[in-house]
Structures are given as C-alpha cells and as structure tokens.
CSV table of C-alpha atoms and ligand atoms in Angstrom, one decimal:
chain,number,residue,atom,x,y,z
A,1,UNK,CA,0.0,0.0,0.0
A,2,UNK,CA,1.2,3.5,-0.7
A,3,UNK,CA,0.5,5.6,2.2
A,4,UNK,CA,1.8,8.9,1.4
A,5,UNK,CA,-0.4,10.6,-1.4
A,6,UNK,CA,-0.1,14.4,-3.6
A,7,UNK,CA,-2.6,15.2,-6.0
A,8,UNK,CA,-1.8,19.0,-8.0
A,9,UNK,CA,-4.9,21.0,-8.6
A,10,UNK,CA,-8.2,20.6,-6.6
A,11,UNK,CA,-10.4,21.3,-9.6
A,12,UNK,CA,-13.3,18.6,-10.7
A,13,UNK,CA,-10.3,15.5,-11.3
A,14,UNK,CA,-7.9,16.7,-8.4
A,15,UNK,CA,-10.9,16.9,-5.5
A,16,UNK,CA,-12.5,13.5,-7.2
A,17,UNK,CA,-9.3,11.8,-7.0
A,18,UNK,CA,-8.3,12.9,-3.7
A,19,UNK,CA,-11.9,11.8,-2.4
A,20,UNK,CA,-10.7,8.6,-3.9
A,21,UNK,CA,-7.5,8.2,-2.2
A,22,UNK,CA,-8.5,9.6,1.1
A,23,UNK,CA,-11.6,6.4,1.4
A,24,UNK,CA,-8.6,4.1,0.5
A,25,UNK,CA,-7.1,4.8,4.1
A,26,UNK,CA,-4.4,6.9,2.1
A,27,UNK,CA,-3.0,10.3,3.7
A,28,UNK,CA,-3.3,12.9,0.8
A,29,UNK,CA,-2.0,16.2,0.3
A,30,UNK,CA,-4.2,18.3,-2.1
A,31,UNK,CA,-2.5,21.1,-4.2
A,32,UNK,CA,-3.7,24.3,-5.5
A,33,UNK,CA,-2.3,27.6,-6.1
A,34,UNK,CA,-5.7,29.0,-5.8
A,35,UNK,CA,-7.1,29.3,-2.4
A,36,UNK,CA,-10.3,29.4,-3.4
A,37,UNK,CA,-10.5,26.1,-5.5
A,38,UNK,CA,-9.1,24.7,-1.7
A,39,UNK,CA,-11.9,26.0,-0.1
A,40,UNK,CA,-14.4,24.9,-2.8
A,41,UNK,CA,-13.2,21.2,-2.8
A,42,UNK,CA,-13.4,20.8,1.2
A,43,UNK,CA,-16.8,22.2,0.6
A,44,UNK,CA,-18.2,20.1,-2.1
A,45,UNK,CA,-16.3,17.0,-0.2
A,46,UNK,CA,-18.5,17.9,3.1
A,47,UNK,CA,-21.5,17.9,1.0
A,48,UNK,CA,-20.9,14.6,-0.9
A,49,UNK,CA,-20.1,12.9,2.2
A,50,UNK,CA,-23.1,14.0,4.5
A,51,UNK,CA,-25.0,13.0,1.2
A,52,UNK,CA,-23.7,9.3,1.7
A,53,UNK,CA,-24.6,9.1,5.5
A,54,UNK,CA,-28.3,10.1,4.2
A,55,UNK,CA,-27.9,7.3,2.2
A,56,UNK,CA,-26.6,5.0,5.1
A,57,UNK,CA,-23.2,4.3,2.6
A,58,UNK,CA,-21.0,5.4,5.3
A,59,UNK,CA,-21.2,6.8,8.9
A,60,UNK,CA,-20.0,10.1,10.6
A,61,UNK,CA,-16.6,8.1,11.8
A,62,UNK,CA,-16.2,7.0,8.6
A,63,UNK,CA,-16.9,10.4,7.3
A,64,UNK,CA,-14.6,12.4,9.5
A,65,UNK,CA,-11.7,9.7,8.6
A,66,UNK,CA,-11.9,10.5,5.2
A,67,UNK,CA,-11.8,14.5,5.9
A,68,UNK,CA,-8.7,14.0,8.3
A,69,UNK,CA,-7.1,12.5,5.9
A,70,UNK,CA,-6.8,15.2,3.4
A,71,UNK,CA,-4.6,17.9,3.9
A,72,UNK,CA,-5.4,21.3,1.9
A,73,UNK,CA,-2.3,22.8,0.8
A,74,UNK,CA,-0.9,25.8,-1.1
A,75,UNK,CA,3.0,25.1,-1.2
A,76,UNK,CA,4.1,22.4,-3.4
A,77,UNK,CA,6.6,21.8,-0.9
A,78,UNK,CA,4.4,20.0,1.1
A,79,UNK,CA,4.1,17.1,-1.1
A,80,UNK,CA,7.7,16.2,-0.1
A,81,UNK,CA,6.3,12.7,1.3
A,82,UNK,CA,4.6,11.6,-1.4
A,83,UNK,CA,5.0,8.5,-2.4
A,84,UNK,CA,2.7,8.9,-5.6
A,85,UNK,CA,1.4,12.6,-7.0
A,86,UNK,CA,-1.4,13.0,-9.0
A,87,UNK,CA,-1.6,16.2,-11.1
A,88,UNK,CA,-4.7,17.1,-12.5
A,89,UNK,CA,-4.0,20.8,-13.4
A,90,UNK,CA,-5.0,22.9,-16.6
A,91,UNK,CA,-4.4,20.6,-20.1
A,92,UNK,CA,-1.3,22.6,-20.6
A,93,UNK,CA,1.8,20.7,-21.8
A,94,UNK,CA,4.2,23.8,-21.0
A,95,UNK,CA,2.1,24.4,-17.6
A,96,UNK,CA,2.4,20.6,-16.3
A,97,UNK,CA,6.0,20.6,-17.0
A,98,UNK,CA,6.5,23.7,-15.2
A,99,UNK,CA,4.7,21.9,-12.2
A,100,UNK,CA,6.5,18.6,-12.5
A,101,UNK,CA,10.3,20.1,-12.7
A,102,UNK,CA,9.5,22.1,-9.4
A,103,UNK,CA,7.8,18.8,-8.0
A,104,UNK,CA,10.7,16.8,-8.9
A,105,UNK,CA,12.9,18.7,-6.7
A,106,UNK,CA,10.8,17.7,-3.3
A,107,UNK,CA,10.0,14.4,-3.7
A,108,UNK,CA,12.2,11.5,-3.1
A,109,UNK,CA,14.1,10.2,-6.3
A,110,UNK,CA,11.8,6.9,-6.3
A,111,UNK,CA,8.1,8.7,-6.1
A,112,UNK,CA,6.2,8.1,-8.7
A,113,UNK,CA,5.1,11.0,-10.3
A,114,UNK,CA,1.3,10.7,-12.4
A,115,UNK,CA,-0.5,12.8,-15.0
A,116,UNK,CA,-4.3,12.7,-15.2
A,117,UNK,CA,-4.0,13.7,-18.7
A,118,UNK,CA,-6.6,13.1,-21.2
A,119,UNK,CA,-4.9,14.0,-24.6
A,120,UNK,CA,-1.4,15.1,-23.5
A,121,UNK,CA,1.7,12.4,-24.6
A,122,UNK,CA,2.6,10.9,-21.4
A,123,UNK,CA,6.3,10.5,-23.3
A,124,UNK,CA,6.5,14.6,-23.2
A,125,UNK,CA,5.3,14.9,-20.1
A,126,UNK,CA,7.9,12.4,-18.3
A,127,UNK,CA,11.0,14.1,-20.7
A,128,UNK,CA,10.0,17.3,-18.5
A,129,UNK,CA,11.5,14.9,-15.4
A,130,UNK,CA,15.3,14.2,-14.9
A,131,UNK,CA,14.0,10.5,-13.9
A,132,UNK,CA,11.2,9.8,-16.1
A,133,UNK,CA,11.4,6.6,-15.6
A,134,UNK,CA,8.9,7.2,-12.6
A,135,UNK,CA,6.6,9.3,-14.7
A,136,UNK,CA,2.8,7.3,-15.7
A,137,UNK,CA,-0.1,8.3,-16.8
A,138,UNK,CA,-3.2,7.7,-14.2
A,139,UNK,CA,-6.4,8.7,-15.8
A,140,UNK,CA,-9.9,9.0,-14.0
A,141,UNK,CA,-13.1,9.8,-15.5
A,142,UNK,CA,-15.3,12.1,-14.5
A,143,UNK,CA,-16.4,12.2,-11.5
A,144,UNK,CA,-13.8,10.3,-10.2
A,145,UNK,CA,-15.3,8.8,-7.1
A,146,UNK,CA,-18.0,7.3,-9.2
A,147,UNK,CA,-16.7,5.7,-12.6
A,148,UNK,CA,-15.1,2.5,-11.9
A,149,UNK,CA,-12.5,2.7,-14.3
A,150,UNK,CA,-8.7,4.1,-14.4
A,151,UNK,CA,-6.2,3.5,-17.5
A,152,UNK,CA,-2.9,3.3,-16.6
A,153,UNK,CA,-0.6,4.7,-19.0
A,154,UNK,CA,3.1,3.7,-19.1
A,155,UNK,CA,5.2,5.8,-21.4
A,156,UNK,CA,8.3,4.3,-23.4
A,157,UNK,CA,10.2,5.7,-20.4
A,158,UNK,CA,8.5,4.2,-17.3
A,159,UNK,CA,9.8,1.3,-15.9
A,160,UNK,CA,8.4,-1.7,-14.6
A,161,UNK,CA,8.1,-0.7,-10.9
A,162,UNK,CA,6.5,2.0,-11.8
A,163,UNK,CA,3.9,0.5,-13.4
A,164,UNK,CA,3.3,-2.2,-11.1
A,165,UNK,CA,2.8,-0.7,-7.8
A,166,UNK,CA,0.6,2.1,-10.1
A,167,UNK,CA,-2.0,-0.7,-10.9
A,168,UNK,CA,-1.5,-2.2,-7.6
A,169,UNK,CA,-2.2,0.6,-5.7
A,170,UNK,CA,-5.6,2.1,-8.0
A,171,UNK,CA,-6.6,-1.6,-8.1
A,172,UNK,CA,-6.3,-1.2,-4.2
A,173,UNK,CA,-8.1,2.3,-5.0
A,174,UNK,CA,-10.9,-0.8,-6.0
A,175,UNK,CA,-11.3,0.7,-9.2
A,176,UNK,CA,-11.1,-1.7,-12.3
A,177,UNK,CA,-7.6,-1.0,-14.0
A,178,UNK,CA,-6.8,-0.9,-18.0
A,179,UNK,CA,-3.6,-0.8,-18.8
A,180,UNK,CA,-3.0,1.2,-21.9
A,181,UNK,CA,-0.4,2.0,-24.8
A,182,UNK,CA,1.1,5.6,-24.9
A,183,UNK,CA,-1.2,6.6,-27.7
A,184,UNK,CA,-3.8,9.2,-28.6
A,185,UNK,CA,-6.8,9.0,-26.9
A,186,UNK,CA,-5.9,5.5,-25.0
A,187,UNK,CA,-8.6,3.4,-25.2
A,188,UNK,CA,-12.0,4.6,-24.3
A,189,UNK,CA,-11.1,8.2,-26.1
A,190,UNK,CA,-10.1,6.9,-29.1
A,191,UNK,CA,-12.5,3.3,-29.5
A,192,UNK,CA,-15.7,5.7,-28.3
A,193,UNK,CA,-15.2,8.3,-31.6
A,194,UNK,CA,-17.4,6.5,-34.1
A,195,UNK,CA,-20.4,6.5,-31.1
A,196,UNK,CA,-20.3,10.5,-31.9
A,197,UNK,CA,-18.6,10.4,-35.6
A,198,UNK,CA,-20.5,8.1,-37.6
A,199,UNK,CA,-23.8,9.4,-35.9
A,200,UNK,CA,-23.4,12.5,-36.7
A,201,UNK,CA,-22.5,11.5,-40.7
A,202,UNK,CA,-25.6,9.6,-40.5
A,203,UNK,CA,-27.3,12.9,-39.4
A,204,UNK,CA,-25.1,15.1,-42.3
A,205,UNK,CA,-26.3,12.3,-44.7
A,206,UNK,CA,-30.0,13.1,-44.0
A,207,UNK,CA,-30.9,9.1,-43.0
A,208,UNK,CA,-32.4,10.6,-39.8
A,209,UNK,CA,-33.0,13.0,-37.6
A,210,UNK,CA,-30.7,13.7,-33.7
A,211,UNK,CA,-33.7,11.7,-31.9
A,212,UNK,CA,-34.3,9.2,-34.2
A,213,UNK,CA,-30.7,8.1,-34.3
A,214,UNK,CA,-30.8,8.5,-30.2
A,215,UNK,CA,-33.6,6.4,-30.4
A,216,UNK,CA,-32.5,3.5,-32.1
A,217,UNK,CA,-29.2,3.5,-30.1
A,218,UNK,CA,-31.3,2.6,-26.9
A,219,UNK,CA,-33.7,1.0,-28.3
A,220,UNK,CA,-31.7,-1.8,-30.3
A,221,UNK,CA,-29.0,-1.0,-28.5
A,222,UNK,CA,-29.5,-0.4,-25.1
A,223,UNK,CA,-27.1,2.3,-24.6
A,224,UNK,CA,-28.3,4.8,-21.6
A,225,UNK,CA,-27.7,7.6,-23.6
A,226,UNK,CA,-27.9,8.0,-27.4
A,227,UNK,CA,-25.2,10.3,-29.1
A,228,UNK,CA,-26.2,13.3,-29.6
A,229,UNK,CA,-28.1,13.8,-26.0
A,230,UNK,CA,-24.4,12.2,-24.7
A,231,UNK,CA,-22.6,14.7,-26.6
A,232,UNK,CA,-25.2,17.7,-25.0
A,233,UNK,CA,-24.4,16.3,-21.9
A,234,UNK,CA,-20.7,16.4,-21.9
A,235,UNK,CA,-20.3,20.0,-24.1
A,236,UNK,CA,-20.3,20.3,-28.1
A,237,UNK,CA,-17.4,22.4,-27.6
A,238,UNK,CA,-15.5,19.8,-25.1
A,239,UNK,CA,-16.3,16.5,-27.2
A,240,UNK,CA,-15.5,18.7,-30.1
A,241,UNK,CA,-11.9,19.8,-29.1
A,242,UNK,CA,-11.3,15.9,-28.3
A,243,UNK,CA,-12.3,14.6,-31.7
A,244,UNK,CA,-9.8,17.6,-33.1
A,245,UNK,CA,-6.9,16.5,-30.8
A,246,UNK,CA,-7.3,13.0,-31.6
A,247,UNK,CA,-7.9,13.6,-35.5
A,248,UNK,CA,-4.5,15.4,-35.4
A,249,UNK,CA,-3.0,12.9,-33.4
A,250,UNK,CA,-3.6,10.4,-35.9
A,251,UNK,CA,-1.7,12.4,-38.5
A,252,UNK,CA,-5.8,13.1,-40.2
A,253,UNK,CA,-6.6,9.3,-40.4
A,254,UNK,CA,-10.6,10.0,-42.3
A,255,UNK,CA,-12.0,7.7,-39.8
A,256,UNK,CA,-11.5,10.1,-36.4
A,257,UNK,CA,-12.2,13.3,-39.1
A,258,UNK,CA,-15.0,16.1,-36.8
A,259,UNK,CA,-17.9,16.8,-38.0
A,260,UNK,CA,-18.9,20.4,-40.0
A,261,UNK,CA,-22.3,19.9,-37.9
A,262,UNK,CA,-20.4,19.6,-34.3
A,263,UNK,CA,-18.4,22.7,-34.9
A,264,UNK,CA,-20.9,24.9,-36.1
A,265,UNK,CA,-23.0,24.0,-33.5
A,266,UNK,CA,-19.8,24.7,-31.2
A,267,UNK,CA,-19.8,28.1,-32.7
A,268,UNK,CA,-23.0,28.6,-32.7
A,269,UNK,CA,-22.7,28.2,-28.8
A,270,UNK,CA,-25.0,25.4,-28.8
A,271,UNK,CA,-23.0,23.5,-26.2
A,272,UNK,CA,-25.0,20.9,-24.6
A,273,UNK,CA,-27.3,21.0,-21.5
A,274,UNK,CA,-24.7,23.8,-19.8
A,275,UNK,CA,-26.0,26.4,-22.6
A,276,UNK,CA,-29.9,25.3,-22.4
A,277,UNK,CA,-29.1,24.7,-26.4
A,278,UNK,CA,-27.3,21.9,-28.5
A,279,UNK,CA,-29.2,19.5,-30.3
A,280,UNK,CA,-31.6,19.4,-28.3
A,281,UNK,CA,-33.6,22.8,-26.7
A,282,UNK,CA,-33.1,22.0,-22.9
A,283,UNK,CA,-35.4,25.6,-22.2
A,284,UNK,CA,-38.2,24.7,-24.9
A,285,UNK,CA,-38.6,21.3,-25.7
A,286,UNK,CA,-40.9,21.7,-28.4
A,287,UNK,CA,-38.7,24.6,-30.1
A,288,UNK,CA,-38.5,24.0,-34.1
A,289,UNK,CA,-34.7,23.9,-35.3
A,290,UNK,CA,-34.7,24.6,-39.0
A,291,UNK,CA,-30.5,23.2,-39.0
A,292,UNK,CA,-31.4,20.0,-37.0
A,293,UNK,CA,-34.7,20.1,-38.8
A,294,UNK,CA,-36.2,19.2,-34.9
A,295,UNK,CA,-39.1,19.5,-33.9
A,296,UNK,CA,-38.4,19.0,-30.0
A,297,UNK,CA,-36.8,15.7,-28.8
A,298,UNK,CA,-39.7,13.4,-30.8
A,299,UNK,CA,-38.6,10.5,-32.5
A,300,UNK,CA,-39.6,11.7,-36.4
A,301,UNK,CA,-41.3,8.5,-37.7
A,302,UNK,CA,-41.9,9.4,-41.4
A,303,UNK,CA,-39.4,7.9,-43.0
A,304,UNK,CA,-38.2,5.0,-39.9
A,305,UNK,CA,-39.2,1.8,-39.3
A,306,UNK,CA,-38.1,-0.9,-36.6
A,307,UNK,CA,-35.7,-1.8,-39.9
A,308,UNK,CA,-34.3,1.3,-40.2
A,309,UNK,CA,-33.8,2.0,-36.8
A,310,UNK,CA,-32.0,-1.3,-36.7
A,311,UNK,CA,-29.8,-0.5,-39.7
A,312,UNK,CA,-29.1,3.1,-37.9
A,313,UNK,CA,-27.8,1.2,-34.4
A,314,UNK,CA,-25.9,-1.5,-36.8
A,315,UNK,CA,-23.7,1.0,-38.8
A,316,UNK,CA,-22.6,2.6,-35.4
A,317,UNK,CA,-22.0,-0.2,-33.7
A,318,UNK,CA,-19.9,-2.3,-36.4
A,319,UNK,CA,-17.9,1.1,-36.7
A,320,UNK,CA,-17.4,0.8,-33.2
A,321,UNK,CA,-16.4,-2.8,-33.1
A,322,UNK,CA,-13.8,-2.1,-35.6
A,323,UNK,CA,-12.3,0.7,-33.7
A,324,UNK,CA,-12.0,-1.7,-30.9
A,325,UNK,CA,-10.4,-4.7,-32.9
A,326,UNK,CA,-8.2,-1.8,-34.6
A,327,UNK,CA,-7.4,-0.7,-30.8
A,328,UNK,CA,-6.3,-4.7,-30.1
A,329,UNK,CA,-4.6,-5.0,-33.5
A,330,UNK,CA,-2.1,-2.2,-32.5
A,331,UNK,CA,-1.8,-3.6,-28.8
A,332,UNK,CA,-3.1,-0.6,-27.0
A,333,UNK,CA,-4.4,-2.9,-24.7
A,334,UNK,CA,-5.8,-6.7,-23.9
A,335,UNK,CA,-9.0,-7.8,-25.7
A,336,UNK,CA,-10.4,-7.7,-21.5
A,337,UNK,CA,-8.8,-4.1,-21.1
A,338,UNK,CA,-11.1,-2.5,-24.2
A,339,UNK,CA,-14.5,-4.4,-23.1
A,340,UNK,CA,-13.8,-3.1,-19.6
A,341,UNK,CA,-13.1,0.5,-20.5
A,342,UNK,CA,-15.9,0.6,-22.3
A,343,UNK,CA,-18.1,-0.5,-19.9
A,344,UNK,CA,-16.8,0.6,-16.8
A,345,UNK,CA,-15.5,4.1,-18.3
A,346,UNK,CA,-18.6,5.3,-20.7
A,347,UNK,CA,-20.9,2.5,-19.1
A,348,UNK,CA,-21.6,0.4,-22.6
A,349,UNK,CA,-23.8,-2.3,-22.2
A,350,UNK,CA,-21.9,-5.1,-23.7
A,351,UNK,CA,-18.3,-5.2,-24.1
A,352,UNK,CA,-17.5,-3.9,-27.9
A,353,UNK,CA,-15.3,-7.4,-28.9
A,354,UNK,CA,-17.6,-9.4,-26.6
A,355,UNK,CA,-20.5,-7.8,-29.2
A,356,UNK,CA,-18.7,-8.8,-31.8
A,357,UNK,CA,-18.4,-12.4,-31.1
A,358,UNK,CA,-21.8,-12.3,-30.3
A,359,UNK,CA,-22.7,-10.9,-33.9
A,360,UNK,CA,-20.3,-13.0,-35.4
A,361,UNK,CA,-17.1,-11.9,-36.7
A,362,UNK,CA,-17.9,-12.3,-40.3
A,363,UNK,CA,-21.3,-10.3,-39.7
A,364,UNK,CA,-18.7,-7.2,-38.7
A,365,UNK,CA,-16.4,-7.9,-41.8
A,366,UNK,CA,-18.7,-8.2,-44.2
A,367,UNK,CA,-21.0,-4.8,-42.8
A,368,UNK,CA,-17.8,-3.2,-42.9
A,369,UNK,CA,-16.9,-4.1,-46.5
A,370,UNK,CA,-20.7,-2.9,-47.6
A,371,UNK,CA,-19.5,0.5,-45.9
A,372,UNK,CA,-16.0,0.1,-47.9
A,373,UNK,CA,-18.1,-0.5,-50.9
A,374,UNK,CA,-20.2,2.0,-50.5
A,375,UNK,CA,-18.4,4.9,-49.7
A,376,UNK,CA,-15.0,4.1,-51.3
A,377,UNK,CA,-13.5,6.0,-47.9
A,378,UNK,CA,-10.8,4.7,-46.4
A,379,UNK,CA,-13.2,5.7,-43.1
A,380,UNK,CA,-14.5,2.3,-43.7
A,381,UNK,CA,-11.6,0.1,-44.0
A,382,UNK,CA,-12.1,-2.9,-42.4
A,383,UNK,CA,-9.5,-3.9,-39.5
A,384,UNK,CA,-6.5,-6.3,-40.3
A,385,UNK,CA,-7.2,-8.0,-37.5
A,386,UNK,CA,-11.6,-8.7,-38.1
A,387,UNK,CA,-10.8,-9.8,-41.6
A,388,UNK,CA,-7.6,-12.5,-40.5
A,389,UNK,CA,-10.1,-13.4,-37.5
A,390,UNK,CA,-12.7,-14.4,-40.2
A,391,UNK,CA,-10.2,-16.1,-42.5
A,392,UNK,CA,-9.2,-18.2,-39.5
A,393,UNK,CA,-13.0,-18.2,-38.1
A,394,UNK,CA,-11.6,-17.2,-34.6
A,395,UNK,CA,-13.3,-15.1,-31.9
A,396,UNK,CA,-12.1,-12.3,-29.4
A,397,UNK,CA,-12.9,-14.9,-25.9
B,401,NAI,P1,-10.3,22.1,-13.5
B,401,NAI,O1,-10.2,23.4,-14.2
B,401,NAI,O2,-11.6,21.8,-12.8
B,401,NAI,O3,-9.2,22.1,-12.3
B,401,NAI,C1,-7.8,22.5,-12.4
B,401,NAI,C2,-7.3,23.0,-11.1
B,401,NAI,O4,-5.9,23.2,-11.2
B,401,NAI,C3,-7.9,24.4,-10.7
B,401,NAI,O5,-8.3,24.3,-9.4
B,401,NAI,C4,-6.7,25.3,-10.8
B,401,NAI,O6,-6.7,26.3,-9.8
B,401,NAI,C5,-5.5,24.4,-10.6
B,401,NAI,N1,-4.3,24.8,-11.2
B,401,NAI,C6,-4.0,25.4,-12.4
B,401,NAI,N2,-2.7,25.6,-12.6
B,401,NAI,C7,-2.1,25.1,-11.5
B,401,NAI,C8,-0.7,25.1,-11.1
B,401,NAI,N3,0.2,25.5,-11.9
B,401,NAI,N4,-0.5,24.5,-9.9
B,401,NAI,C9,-1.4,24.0,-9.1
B,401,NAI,N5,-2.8,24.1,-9.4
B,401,NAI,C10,-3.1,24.6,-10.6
B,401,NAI,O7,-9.7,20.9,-14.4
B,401,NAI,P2,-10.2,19.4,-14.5
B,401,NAI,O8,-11.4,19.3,-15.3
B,401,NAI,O9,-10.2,18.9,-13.1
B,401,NAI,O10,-9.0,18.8,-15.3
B,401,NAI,C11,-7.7,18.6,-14.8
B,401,NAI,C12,-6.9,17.6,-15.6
B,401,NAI,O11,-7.6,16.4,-15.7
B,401,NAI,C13,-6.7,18.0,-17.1
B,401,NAI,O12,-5.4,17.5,-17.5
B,401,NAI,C14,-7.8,17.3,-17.8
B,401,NAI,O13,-7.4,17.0,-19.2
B,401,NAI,C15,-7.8,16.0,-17.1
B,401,NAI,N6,-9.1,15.3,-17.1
B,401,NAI,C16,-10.3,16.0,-17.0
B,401,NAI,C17,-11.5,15.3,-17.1
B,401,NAI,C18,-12.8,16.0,-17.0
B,401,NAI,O14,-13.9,15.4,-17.3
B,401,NAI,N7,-12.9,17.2,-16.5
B,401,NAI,C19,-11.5,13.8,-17.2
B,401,NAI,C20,-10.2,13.2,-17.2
B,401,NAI,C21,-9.1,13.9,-17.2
C-alpha cells in the first residue's frame, strides 16, 4: 500500500481523486495555487459525504476519517512525502512541466510522479522529469469517485516498478484497471469516436433526424444515452476539441475526421445542457430547429421503421467494433482491457469485442466491407485483424 499521497490542482479530477484516495485509508495532500478552488473542494467534499450518511453508505466516523485525511495545501513543498502525485491541473503541456520540474525537486528520487492527462503524450510529459522513468499516466473519469474505471498509461520511459505498484495501488483504489499504450486517446477516447462520428455522418447524410438516431441507439441497442443527448451532456465544444486532438493525433486518419455539424453547432454556442441549447432545446422542448430540422426531442417516424432503426444502431455499432479490434490489433491494450473500458468508463452495455463475437465476426467484416463499398473511404476500411479473425474463423474470448 502507498501511504503517502499528492494530488496537483483541486479542480473537478484533483478533488474526485483525492476523495478517492482519502476512502482508501491513504494520507493525501491536495495542491492548489488558488485558495479558493481549496476552499471549494473541502466544501463540495462535506457535501458529498453528508449525502452518503443520508444514504446510510458510510457513517459520521467513517466520514470524519476520510476528511482527516486530506490535507489542503498551497505550497508544493508539502508534497515532499509523497509516495505517488497525482496532477490534475490545466491541459497545458508547458504548464504541467513547469509543475512537474518544481515537483521533482521535493520528492524523493523513487516517487512516482502521475499525469491525469486526457490528450497530452505521457512520453512529453515524463522528458520534463530528470527520472522519467517514474513518470505514468493515471487517468480518472469524471467524476472520479463514481466511474469505476482508471487507464494506466506507461510511457516508453517508465519502468516496470513503476507500473506495477501504479496498478496495484488504484486496483487497491478498487477501481477496475486498464492498462493502456502511450497513444492518442488510450482506449476509451479513441475506441468511443465513431459513437459521436458516424452518428453524426448519419445525421449530415439526411438518413435521420438527432432523436431518431438517439432512439435507435437505446432501443436496439441499449445504450443509456444516445449520441447526440451524450454529446449535449458532456459539451459540443469539449467533445469537439477531443475529436480535433485526436484527429490530429492520428496524423488526419478520415476515420476520427470532426464533423462540420459539431463545430458549427460549437460556434453557434449550442453547447449541450450547460448552454440550455445543443441539439436538443433543454429551455423549450418543443422549439422548431430549421438546421437540426427538430421538432423537439420526438422521435420523427416518417421515414423509420423498426428496420431502419435497426440498420441506424448496426452501422454505429460495427464502426465501433472495428475501432476496438483496430485498438487490439495495435496492442493498446488486452482484448479484456477494451471491453472493460468501455463498460466501466462510458458504461456500454456489452463489451464492444464481446459484441462482436456475439454478432459473429464475419457479420462485422462483411457490414464493414458494404460501408468500404459504398463509400470508397478509407473511413470504412475494415480492421486487419476482423478480416484475418474471419479467415481463421476465430473469436475475441
Ligand atoms: P479544473 O479546471 O476543474 O481544475 C484545475 C485546477 O488546477 C484548478 O483548481 C486550478 O486552480 C488548478 N491549477 C491550475 N494551474 C495550477 C498550477 N500551476 N499548480 C497547481 N494548481 C493549478 O480541471 P479538471 O477538469 O479537473 O482537469 C484537470 C486535468 O484532468 C486536465 O489535465 C484534464 O485534461 C484531465 N481530465 C479531465 C476530465 C474531466 O472530465 N474534467 C476527465 C479526465 C481527465
């Protein structure tokens, strides 16, 4: 067990995390340079705790444990102990380096020194350190204390201690561990694009309507949210910038390319449920929307059918399941690492390569080739991996 724990920056990741850590039985030092954003998380923290003794999840001793065993602090200085920092500060690679050179000179030379990163290279990051062998990524989803799953992110320069008391430690943490490749998006960032990508080309296309393709998602599906109420949820202009970053990361590779809709609807400033307005009118349900040509969030049934919903949830799905196989053909991570991020970290129902066993392997390679054939994109090329799978007529488990 690690005993000792920093986390930098007490915004939403830092106080989630530290909530985390503190449950654990760890003794954690949370960082700011703002006071305020201190005061803010010891607030929040007293308010999601009493809201657990209402719900008989903890009691008061086990609630004023947790709070003594965060310390609030404004001097980086007092993360000396530290066996393991956290830093969950502004998504600024010049800013995090600043951070982690001055860190670096407290610590002990074996600490283990984390980024919650969601987009950064965990490589740059650790060539900030003069032992980056001790530098991982640790990445939490939001909010922290409630999504069950971490990826752990070793970068060429980590060694193996490093990432073995890492995972031991969040595993302790009892969240559910995926250990990914130093690569855009790590798993659930980069496999989750075609949920938003290819929903939104089946929007520009003019095959349906936001709430018809939301609808068939859940409905054949049985995904809690459909896409385009997901991507209202999180923030046009956040899922937006992620698609970018990844798109670029992948030196333009057509099948993570952002949608014209997304970022005019970014621009627009219809953001999502924090606006009132994104594809959806959160303040007037039943508002007309000439662009999204919505009328309100009903599901338009001229031109659906249970078939066309089912071809709608199909295209998505196989898109997705050949992200995943892609994701496993390039060892990002184990075939059990990608079905858990996906449903412990965006809370799919099924495991994507599970799905596609369950579909049958061929099923994915030959909807995928129809797409190929169709659109003559290499958006739609089947993965390596699905098609030698179905040569061999192997599954994923
Ligand atoms: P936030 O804006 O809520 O909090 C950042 C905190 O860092 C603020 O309290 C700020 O005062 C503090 N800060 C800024 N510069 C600092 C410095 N030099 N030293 C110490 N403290 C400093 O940000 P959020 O959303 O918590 O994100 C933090 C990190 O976590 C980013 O790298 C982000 O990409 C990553 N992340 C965010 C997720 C999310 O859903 N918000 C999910 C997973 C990762």
């Amino acid at each position: 067990m690690i005993k000792n724990i920093g986390i930098i920056g007490a915004g939403t990741m830092g106080s989630g995390i530290a909530q985390v850590a503190a449950t654990a039985g760890c003794k954690v030092s949370l960082f700011d340079v703002h006071e305020k954003a201190l005061d803010k998380a010891k607030a929040a923290l007293e308010k999601i705790l009493n809201r657990l003794i209402e719900k008989g999840r903890i009691d008061a001793d086990e609630k004023d444990r947790i709070e003594k065993n965060i310390h609030y602090v404004t001097k980086l200085e007092a993360l000396a102990d530290a066996q393991l920092t956290i830093e969950a500060i502004v998504e600024n690679l010049e800013v995090k380096k600043k951070v982690f050179q001055e860190l670096e000179t407290h610590v002990s030379d074996t600490a283990i020194i984390a980024s919650n990163t969601s987009s950064l290279s965990i490589a740059s990051i650790a060539a900030s350190l003069k032992r980056p062998e001790r530098c991982i990524g640790i990445h939490f989803f939001n909010p922290a204390p409630l999504m069950k799953l971490v990826e752990v992110v070793p970068a060429v320069q980590t060694n193996t201690t490093t990432l073995e008391l890492s995972v031991a430690e969040i595993t302790r943490w009892k969240k559910v561990v995926a250990v990914a490749k130093d690569t855009p998006g790590f798993i659930v960032n980069r496999v989750a694009r075609p949920f938003y990508g290819e929903a939104l080309r089946i929007y520009e296309e003019g095959v349906a309507n936001f709430a018809t393709i939301d609808d068939a998602m859940k409905t054949q599906g049985g995904f809690r949210m459909g896409p385009f109420e997901l991507m209202d949820f999180i923030g046009n202009d956040v899922n937006y910038v992620v698609t970018e970053t990844v798109f670029h990361a992948f030196y333009e590779d057509p099948r993570y390319k952002p949608s014209f809709t997304q970022q005019r609807y970014s621009q627009a400033g219809y953001l999502g449920r924090k606006t009132g307005k994104g594809y959806y009118d959160y303040t007037n349900p039943k508002a007309d929307n000439a662009f999204g040509n919505l009328k309100g969030a009903e599901v338009v049934m001229a031109n659906t059918s249970e078939y066309h919903a089912e071809k709608i949830f199909e295209r998505i799905l196989v898109m997705l399941i050949n992200e995943a196989a892609d994701a496993l053909f390039w060892n990002i991570a184990s075939a059990q690492d990608i079905d858990n991020a996906m449903t412990k970290g965006v809370n799919y129902p099924k495991g994507l390569l599970a799905w596609a066993d369950q579909k049958g392997i061929s099923w994915c390679v030959h909807a995928m080739d129809r797409l190929y054939d169709e659109y003559r994109e290499d958006r739609y090329r089947c993965s390596p991996l699905l098609r030698r799978m179905h040569q061999k007529k192997q599954t994923f488990y």
